mmCIF file of C-alpha atoms in Angstrom:
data_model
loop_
_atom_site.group_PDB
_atom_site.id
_atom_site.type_symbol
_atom_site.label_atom_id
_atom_site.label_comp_id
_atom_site.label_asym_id
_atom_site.label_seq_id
_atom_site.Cartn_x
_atom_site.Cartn_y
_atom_site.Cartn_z
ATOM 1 C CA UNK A 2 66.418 150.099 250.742
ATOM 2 C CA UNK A 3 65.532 146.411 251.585
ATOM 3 C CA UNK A 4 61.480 146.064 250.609
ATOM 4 C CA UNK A 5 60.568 144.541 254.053
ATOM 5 C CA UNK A 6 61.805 147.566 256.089
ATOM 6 C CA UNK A 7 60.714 149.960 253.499
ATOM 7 C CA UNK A 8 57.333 147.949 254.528
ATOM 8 C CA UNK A 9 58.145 148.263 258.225
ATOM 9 C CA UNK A 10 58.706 152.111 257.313
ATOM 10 C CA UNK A 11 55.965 152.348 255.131
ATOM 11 C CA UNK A 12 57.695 154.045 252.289
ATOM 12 C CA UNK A 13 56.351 150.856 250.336
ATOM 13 C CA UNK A 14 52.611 150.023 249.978
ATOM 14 C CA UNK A 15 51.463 146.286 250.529
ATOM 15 C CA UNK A 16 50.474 146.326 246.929
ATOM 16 C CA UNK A 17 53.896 147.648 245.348
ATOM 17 C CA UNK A 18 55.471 144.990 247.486
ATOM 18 C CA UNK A 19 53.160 142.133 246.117
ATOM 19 C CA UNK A 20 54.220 143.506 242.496
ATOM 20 C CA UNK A 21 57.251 143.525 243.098
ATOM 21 C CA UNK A 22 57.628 139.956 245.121
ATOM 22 C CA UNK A 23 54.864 137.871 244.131
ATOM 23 C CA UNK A 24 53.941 139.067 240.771
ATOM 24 C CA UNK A 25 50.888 140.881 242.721
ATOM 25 C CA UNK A 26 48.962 138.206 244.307
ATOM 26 C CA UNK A 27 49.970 135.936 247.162
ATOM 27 C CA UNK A 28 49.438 131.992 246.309
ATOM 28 C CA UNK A 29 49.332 128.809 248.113
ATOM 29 C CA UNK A 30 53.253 128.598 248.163
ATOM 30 C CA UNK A 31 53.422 131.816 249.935
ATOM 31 C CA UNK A 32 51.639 130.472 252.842
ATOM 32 C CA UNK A 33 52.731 127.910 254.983
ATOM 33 C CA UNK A 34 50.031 125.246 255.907
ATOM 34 C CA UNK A 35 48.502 126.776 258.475
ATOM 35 C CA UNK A 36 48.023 130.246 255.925
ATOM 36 C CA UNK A 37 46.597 128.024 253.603
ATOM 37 C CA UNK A 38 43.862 126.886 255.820
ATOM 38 C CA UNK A 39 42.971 130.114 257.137
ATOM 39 C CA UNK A 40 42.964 131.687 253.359
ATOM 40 C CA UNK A 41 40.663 128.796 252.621
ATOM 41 C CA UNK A 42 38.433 128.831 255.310
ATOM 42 C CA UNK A 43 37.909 132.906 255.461
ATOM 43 C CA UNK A 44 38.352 133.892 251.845
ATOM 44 C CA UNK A 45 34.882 134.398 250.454
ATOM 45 C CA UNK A 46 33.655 135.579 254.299
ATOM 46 C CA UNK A 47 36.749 137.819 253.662
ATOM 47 C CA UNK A 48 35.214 139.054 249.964
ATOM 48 C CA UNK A 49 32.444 139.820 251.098
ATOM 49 C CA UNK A 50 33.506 141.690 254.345
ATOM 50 C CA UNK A 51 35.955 143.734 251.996
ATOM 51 C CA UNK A 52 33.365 145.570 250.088
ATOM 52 C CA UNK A 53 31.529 146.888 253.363
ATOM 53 C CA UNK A 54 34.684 148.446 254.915
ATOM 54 C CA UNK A 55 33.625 152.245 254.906
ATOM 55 C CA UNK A 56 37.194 153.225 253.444
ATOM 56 C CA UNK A 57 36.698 151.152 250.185
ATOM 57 C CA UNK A 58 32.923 151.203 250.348
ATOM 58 C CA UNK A 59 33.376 154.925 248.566
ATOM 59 C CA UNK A 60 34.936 153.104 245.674
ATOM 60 C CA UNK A 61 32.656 152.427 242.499
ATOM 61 C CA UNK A 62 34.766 149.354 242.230
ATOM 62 C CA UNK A 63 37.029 147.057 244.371
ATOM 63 C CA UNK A 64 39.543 147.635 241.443
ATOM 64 C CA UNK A 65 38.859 151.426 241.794
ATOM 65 C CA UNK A 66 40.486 150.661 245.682
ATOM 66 C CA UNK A 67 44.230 152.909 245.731
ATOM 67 C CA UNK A 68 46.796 150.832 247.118
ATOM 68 C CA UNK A 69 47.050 153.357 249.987
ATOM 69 C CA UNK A 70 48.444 152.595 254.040
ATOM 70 C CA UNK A 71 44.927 153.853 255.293
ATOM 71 C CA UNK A 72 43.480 151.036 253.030
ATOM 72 C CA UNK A 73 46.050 148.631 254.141
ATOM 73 C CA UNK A 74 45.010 149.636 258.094
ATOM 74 C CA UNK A 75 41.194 149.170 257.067
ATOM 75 C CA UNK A 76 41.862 146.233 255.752
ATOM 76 C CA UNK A 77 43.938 145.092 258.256
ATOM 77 C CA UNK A 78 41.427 145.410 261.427
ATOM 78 C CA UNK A 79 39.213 143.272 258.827
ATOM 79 C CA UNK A 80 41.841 140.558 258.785
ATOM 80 C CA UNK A 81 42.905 140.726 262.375
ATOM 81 C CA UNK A 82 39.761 139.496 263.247
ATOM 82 C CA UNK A 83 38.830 137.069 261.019
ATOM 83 C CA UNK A 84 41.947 135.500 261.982
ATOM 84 C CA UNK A 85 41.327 135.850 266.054
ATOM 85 C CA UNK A 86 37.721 134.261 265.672
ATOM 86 C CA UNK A 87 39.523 131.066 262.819
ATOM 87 C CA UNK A 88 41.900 130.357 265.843
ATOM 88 C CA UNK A 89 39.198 129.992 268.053
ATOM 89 C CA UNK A 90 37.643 127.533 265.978
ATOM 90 C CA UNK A 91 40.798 125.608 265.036
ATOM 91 C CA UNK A 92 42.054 125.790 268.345
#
């Protein structure tokens, strides 16, 4: 099965993809120039943010976090947002 509809079917986590594709991280050259601004602008907002989610909150450790879809969804709310309020800003 193709890893981006194994994502769309969720029969892949985010994190097995990353492994998989990116050697487990996403870098500047897997965002396009507008990613790259966003990543800069947001990342440490977005660190900080991360560790109050309730769902990884319970965690003694970010790196105790399971690469799990209901972490991914979390997570994602987190992100969706950050990203709404950037393109206000950057118009």
């Amino acid at each position: 099965m193709r890893s981006e509809v194994a994502l769309r079917d969720r029969t892949k986590t985010p994190g097995r993809y990353l492994l998989d594709h990116c050697c487990g991280e996403l870098n500047e050259g897997d965002l396009n120039a507008r990613g790259q601004a966003f990543a800069e602008a947001v990342y440490r907002q977005y660190l900080r943010a991360y560790e109050s989610i309730p769902a990884i909150a319970r965690y003694e450790t970010t790196y105790h976090v399971p690469d799990t879809w209901e972490i991914y969804d979390a997570v994602a709310v987190l992100l969706d947002e950050a990203w709404t309020e950037w393109q206000l800003h950057v118009g």
